PDB file of C-alpha atoms in Angstrom:
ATOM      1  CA  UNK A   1      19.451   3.403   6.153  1.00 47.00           C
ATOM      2  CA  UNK A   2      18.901   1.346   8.545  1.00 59.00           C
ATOM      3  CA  UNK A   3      19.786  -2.685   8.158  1.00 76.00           C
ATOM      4  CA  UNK A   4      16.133  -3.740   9.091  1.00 86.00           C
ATOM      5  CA  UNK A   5      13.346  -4.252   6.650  1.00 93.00           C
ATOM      6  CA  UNK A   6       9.828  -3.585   7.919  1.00 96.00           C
ATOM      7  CA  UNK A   7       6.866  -4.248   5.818  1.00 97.00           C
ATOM      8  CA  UNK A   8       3.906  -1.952   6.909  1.00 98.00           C
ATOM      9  CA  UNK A   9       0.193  -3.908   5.983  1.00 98.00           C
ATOM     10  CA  UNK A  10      -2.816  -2.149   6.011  1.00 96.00           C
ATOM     11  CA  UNK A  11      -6.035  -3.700   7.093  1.00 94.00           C
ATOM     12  CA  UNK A  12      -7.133  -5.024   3.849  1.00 94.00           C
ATOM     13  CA  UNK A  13      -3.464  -6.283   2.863  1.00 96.00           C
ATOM     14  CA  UNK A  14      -3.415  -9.349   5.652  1.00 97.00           C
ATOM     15  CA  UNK A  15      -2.950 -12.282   3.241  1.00 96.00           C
ATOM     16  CA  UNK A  16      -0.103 -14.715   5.220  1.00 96.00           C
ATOM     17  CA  UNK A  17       1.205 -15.738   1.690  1.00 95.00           C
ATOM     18  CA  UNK A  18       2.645 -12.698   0.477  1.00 95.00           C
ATOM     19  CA  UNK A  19       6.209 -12.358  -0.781  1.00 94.00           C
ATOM     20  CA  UNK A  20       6.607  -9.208   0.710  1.00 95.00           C
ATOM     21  CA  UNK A  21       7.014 -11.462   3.978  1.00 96.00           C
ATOM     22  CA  UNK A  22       9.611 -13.146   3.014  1.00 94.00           C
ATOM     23  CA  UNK A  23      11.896 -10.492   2.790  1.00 90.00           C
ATOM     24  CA  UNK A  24      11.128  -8.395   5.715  1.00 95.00           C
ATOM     25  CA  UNK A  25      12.876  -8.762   8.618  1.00 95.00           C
ATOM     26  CA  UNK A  26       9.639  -7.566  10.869  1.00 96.00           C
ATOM     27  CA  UNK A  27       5.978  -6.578  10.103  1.00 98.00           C
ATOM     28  CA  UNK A  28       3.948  -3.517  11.410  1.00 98.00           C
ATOM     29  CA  UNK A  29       0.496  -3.291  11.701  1.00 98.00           C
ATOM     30  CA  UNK A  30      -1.165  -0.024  13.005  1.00 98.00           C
ATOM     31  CA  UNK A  31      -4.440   0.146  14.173  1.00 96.00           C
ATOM     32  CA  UNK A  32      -6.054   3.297  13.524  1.00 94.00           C
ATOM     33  CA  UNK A  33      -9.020   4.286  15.190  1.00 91.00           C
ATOM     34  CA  UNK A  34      -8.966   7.814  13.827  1.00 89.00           C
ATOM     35  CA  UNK A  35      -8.732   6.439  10.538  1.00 79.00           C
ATOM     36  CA  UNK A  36     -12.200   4.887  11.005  1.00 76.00           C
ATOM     37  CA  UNK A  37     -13.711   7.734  12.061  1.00 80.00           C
ATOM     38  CA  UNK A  38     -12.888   9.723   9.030  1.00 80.00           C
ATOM     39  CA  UNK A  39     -15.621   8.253   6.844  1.00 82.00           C
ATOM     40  CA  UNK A  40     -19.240   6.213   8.054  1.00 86.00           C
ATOM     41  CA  UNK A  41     -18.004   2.680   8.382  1.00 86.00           C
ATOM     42  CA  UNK A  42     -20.367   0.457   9.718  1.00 90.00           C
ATOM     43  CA  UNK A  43     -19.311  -0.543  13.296  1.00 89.00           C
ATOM     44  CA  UNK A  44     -19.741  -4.020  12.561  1.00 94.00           C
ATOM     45  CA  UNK A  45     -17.405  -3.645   9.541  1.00 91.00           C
ATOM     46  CA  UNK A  46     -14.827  -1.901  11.782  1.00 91.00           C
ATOM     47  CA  UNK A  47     -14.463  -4.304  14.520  1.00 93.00           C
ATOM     48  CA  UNK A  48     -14.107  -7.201  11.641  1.00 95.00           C
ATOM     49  CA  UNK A  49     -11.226  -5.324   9.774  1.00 94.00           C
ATOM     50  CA  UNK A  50     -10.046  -4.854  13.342  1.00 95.00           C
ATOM     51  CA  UNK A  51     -10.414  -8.648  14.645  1.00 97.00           C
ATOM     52  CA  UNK A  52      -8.456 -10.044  11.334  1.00 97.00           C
ATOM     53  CA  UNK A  53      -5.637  -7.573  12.053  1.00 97.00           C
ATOM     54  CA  UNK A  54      -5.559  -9.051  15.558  1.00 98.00           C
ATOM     55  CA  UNK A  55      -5.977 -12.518  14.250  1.00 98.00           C
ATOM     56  CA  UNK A  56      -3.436 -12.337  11.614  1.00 98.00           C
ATOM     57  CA  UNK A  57      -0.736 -10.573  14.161  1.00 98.00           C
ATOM     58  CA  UNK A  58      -1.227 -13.907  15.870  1.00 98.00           C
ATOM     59  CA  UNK A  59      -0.906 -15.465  13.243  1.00 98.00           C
ATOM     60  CA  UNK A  60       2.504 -14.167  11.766  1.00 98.00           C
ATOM     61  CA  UNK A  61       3.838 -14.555  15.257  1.00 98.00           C
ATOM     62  CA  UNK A  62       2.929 -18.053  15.511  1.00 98.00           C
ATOM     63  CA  UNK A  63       4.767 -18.545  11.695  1.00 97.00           C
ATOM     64  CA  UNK A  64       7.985 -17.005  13.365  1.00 97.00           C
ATOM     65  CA  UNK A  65       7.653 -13.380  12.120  1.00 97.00           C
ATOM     66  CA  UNK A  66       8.414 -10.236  14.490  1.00 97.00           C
ATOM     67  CA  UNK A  67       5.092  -8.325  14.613  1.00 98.00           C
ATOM     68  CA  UNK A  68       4.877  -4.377  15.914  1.00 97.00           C
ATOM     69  CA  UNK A  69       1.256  -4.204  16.626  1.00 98.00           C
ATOM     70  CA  UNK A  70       0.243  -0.576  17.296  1.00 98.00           C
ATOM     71  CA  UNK A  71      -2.939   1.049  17.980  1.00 97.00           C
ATOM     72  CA  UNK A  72      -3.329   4.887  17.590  1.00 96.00           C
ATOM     73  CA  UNK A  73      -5.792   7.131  17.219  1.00 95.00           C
ATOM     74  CA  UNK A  74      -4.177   7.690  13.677  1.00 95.00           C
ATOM     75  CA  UNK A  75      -1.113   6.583  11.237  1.00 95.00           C
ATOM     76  CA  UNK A  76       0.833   9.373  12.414  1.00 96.00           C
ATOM     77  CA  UNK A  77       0.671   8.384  16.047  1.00 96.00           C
ATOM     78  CA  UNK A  78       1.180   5.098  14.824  1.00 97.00           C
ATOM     79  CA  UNK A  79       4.109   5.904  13.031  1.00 96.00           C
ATOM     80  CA  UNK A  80       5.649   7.747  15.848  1.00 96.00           C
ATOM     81  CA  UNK A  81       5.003   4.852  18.901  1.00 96.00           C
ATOM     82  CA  UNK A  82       6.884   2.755  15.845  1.00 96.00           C
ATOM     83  CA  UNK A  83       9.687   5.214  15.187  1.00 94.00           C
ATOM     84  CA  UNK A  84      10.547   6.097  19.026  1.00 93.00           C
ATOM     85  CA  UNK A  85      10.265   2.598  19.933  1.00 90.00           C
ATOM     86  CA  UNK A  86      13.277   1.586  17.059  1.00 84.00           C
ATOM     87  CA  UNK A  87      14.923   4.280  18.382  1.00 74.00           C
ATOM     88  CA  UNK A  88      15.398   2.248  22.167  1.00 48.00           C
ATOM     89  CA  UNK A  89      17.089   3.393  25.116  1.00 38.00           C
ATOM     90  CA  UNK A  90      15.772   6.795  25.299  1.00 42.00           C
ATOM     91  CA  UNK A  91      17.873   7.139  22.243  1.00 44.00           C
ATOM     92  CA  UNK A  92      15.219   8.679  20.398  1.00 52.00           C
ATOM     93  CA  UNK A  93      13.295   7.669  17.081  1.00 57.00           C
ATOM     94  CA  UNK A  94      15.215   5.594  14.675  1.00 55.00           C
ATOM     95  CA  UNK A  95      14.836   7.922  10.971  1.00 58.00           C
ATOM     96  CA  UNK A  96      16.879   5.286   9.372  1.00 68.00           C
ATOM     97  CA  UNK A  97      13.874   3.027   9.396  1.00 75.00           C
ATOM     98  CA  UNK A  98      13.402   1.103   6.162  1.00 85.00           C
ATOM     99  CA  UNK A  99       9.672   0.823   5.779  1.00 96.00           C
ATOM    100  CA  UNK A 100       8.060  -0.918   2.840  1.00 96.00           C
ATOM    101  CA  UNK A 101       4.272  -0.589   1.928  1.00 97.00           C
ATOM    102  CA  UNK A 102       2.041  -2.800  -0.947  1.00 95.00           C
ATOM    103  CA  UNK A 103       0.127   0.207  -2.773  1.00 92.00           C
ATOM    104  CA  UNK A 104      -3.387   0.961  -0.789  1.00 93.00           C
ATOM    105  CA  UNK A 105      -6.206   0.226  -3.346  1.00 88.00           C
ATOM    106  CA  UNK A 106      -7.198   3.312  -2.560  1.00 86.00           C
ATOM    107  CA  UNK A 107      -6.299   6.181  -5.431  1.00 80.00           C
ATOM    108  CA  UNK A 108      -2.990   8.738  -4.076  1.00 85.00           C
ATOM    109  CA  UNK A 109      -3.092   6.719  -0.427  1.00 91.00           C
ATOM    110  CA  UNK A 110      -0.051   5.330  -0.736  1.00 90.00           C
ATOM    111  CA  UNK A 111       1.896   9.191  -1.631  1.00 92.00           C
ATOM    112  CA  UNK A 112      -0.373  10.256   1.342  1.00 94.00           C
ATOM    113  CA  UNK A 113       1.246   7.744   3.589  1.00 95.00           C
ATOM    114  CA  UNK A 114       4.679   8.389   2.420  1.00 94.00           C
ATOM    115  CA  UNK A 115       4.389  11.802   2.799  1.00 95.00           C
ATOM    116  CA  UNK A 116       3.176  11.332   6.699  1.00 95.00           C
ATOM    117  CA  UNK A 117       6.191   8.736   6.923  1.00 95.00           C
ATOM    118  CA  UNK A 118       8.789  11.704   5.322  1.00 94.00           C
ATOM    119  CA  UNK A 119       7.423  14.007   7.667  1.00 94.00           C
ATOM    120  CA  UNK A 120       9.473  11.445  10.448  1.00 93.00           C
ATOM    121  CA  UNK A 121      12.453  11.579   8.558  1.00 91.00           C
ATOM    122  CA  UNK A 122      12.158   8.191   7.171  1.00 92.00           C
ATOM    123  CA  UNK A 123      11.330   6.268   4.340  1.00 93.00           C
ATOM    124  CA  UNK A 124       8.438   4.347   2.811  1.00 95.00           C
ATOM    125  CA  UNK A 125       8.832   2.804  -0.458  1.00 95.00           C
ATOM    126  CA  UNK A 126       5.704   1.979  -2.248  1.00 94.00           C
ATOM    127  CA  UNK A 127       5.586  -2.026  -3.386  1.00 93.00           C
ATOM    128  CA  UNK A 128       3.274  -3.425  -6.150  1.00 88.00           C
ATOM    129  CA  UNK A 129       0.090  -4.912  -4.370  1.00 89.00           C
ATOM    130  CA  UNK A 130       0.705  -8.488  -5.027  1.00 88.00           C
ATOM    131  CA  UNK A 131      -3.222  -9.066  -4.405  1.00 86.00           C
ATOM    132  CA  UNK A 132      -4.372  -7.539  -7.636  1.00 83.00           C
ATOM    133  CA  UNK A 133      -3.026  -9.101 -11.203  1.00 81.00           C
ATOM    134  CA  UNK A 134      -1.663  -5.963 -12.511  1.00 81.00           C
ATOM    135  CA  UNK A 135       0.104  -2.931 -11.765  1.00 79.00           C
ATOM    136  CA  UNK A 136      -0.445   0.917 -12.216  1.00 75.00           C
ATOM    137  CA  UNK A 137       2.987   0.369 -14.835  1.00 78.00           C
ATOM    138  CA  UNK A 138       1.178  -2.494 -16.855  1.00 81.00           C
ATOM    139  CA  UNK A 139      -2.008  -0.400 -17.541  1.00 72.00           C
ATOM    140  CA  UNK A 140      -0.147   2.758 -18.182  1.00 74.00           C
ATOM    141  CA  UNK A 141       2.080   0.181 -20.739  1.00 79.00           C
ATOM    142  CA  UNK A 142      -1.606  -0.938 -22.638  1.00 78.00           C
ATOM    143  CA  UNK A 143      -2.936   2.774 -22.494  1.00 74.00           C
ATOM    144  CA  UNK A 144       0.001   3.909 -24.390  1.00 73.00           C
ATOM    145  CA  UNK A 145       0.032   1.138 -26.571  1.00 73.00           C
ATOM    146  CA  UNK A 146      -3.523   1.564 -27.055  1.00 65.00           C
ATOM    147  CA  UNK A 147      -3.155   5.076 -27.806  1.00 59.00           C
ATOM    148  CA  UNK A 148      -0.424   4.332 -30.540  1.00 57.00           C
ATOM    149  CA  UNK A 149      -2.692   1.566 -31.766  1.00 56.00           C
ATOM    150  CA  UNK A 150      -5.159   4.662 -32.637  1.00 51.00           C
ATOM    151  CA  UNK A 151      -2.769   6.592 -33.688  1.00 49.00           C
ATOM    152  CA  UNK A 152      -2.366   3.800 -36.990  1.00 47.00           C
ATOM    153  CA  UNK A 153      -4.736   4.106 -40.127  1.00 46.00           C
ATOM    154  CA  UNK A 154      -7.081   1.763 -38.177  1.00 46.00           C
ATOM    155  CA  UNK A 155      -8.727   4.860 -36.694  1.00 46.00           C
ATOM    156  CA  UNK A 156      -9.839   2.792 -33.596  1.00 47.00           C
ATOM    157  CA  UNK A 157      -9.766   5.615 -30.997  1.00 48.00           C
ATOM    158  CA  UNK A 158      -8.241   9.104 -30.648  1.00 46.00           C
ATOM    159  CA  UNK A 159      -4.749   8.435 -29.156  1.00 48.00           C
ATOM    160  CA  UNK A 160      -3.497  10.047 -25.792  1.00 51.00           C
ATOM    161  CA  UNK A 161      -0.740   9.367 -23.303  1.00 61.00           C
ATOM    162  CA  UNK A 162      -1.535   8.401 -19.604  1.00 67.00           C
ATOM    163  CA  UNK A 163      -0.831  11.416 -17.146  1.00 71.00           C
ATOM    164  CA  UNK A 164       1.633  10.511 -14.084  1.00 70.00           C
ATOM    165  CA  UNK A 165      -1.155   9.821 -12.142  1.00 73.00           C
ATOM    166  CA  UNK A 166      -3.142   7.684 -14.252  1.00 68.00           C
ATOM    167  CA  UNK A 167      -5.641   9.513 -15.861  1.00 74.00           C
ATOM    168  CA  UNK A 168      -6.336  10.275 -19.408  1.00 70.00           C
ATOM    169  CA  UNK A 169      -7.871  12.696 -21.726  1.00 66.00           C
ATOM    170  CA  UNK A 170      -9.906   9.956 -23.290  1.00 66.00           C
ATOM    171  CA  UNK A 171     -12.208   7.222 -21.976  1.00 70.00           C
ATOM    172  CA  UNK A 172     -10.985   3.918 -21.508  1.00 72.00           C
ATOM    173  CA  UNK A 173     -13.550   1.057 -21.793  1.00 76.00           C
ATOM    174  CA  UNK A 174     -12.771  -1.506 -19.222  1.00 77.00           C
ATOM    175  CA  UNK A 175     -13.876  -3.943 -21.821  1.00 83.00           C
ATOM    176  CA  UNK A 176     -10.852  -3.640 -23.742  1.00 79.00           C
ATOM    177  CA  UNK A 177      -8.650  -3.740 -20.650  1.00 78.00           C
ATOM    178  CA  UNK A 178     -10.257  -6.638 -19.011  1.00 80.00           C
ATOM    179  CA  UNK A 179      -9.705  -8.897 -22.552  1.00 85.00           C
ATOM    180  CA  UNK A 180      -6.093  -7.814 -22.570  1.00 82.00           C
ATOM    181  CA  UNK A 181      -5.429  -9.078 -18.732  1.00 84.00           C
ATOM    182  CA  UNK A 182      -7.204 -12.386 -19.523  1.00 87.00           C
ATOM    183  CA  UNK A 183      -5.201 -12.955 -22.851  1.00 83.00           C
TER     184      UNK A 183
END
């Protein structure tokens, strides 16, 4: 592995504050044109997410971080102009890289990703996304106590585990989630 830690933020993740930072010895930032052109975003929409992941490069640099700024017409190309430029001197790519990722908001992005980064013999490993208040563990955590909960003589609900990738064979009211985060 190698002894460098990058942190990898998508275009929606560019919040200067996070703690992720702090422990990353350099940040990457791949802009993917390809990526936009997989579903109708509105052009205006692209060049802002665009912009503020120009802007915010700037602005790491300026706060002393090491910023790899990369534009591809997808990850993977990303990923690779990354990779073979670790690698230096014609050595090749470096597959030791240490990459780090907050999880995408976006449902199974963040296995898609590390599956594209495996497929370069390296490593991603998935952080929690410090930008929301809770974490795919802590609502797994309520469902199941929820589900116990039902299980009692109280008869609130029919119990059921969470699957691995967070879906159940009962409805969840958001309701009952959204008092339990604000208690």
């Amino acid at each position: 592995m190698s002894d460098r830690t990058t942190l990898w933020l998508l275009g929606d993740q560019l919040n200067p504050d996070l703690d992720a930072l702090a422990d990353a010895d350099e940040v990457l930032l791949i802009e993917a044109h390809g990526f936009a052109d997989r579903k109708p975003y509105h052009a205006h929409k692209l060049t802002l997410v665009f912009s503020a992941m120009r802007h915010f490069r700037d602005d790491l640099r300026d706060r002393g971080h090491e910023v790899r700024y990369v534009r591809a017409e997808s990850f993977g190309e990303g990923l690779d102009a990354f990779l073979a430029d670790r690698g230096g001197n014609g050595s090749g790519a470096d597959t030791d890289a240490d990459l780090r990722l907050m999880r995408p908001a976006s449902h199974g992005a963040g296995e898609r990703l590390r599956e594209l980064v495996a497929e370069r013999d390296a490593t991603l490993t998935l952080l929690d996304n410090e930008l929301f208040w809770t974490t795919p563990a802590a609502w797994r955590a309520w469902a199941d106590e929820s589900a116990d909960a039902a299980d009692a003589p109280s008869g609130r609900a029919v119990g059921t585990a969470i699957n691995d990738d967070g879906t159940a064979t009962r409805p969840y009211r958001p309701e009952h989630w959204y008092r339990h985060v604000r208690r």
